[in-house]
XYZ file of C-alpha atoms in Angstrom:
135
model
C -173.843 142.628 -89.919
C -170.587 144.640 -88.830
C -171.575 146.670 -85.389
C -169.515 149.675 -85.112
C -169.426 150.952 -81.214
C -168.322 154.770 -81.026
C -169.120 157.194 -78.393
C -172.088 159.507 -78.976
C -171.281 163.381 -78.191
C -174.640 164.772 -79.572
C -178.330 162.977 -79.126
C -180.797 162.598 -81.743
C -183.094 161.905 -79.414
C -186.573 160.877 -82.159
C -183.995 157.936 -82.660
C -182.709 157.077 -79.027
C -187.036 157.180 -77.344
C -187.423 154.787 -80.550
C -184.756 152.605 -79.256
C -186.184 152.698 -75.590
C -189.888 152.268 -76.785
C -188.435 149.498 -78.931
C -187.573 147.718 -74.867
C -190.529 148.466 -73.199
C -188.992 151.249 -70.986
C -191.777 153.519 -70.362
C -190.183 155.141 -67.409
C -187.904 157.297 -70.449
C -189.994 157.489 -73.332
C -193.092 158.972 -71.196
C -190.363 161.279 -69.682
C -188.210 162.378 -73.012
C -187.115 165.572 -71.215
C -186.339 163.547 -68.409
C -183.906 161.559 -70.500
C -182.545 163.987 -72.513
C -181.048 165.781 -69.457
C -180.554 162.246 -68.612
C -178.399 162.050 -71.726
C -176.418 165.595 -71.229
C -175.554 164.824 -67.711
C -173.974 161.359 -68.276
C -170.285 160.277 -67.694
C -170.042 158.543 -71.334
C -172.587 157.093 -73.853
C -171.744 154.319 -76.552
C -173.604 153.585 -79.200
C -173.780 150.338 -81.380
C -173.856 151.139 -84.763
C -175.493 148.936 -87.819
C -174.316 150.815 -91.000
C -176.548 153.867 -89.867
C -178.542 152.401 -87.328
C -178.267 152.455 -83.813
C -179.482 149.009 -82.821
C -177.756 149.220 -78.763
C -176.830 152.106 -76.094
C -175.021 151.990 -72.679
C -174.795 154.908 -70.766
C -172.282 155.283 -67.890
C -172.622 157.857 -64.500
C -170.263 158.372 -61.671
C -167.340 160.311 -61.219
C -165.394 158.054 -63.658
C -162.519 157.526 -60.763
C -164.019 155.905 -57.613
C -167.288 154.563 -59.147
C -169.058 154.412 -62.534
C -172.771 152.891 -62.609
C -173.841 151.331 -65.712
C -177.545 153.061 -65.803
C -178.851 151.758 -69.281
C -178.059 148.992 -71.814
C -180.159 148.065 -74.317
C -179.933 146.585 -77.478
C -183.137 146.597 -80.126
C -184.919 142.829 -79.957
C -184.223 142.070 -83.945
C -180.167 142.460 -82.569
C -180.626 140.674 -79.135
C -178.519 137.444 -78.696
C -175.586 138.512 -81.219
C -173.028 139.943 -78.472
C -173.876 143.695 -78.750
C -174.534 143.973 -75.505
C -171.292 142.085 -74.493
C -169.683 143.954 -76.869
C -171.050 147.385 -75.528
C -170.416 146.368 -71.858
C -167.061 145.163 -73.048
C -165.876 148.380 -74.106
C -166.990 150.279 -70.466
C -164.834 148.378 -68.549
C -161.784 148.328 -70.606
C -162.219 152.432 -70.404
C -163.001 152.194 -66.936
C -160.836 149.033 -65.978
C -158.742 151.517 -63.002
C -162.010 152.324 -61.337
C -162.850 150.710 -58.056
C -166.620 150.437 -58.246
C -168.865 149.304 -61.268
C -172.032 148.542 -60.245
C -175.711 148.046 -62.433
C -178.900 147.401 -60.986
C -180.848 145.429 -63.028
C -184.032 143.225 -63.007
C -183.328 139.437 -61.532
C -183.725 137.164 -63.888
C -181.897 133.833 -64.944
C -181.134 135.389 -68.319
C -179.750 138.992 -67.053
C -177.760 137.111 -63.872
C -176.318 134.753 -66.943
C -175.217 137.795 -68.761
C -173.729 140.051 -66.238
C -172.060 136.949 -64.376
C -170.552 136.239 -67.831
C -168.746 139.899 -67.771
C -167.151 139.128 -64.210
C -169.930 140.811 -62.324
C -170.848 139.321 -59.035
C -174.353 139.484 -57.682
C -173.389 142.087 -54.057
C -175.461 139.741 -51.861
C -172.371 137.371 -53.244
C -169.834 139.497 -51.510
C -171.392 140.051 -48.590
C -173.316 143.470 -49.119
C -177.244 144.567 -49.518
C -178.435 147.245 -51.922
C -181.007 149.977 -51.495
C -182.903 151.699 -54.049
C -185.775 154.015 -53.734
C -187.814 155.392 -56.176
């Protein structure tokens, strides 16, 4: 398996909902409009590439100078656990090492904290700061 990441400018977006169904992410898939504008709107999108398949996506929003959130990763199950993820994340912060603020909300787990910690992230009730999210 050689994973290619490359930046996606255009959306086939049959294969990206099969890549979110593929997760479990219902919020997107019953909302494909939703995430298409989703898409559109975003600062950058990378793609993990398998040959022709996508098998991972991270998508990036902010302003790209002061702060970039990392809204999405996810990588399809049969290619968890073989760095795409790492390597996806990887490549966001090397494009976006200058900018002050990269932040990701994710779910709290042992296994995600393991991951993100691994990439230098720090958990913000580690640096002295709350988060707020409503929905």
């Amino acid at each position: 398996m050689e994973i290619v990441i490359r930046e996606l400018k255009t959306f086939d977006m049959e294969e990206i909902l099969n890549l979110y169904d593929s997760v479990g992410w219902t919020n997107y898939t019953e909302r494909p409009d939703m995430l298409k504008q989703a898409f559109h709107h975003s600062l950058l999108v990378l793609g993990a590439w398998d040959g022709e398949k996508l098998t991972g996506i991270i998508r990036v929003v902010g302003d790209g100078a002061s702060i970039i959130f990392i809204q999405d990763l996810l990588v399809l199950p049969e290619y968890q656990r073989h760095g795409i993820g790492s390597q996806l994340c990887r490549e966001v912060l090397k494009r976006f090492s200058s900018v002050y603020q990269i932040e990701l909300l994710t779910e709290n787990t042992s296994k995600t904290n393991a991951f993100y910690q691994s990439l230098g992230f720090k958990r913000v009730d580690e640096l002295g700061c709350c988060a707020f999210i409503r929905t």
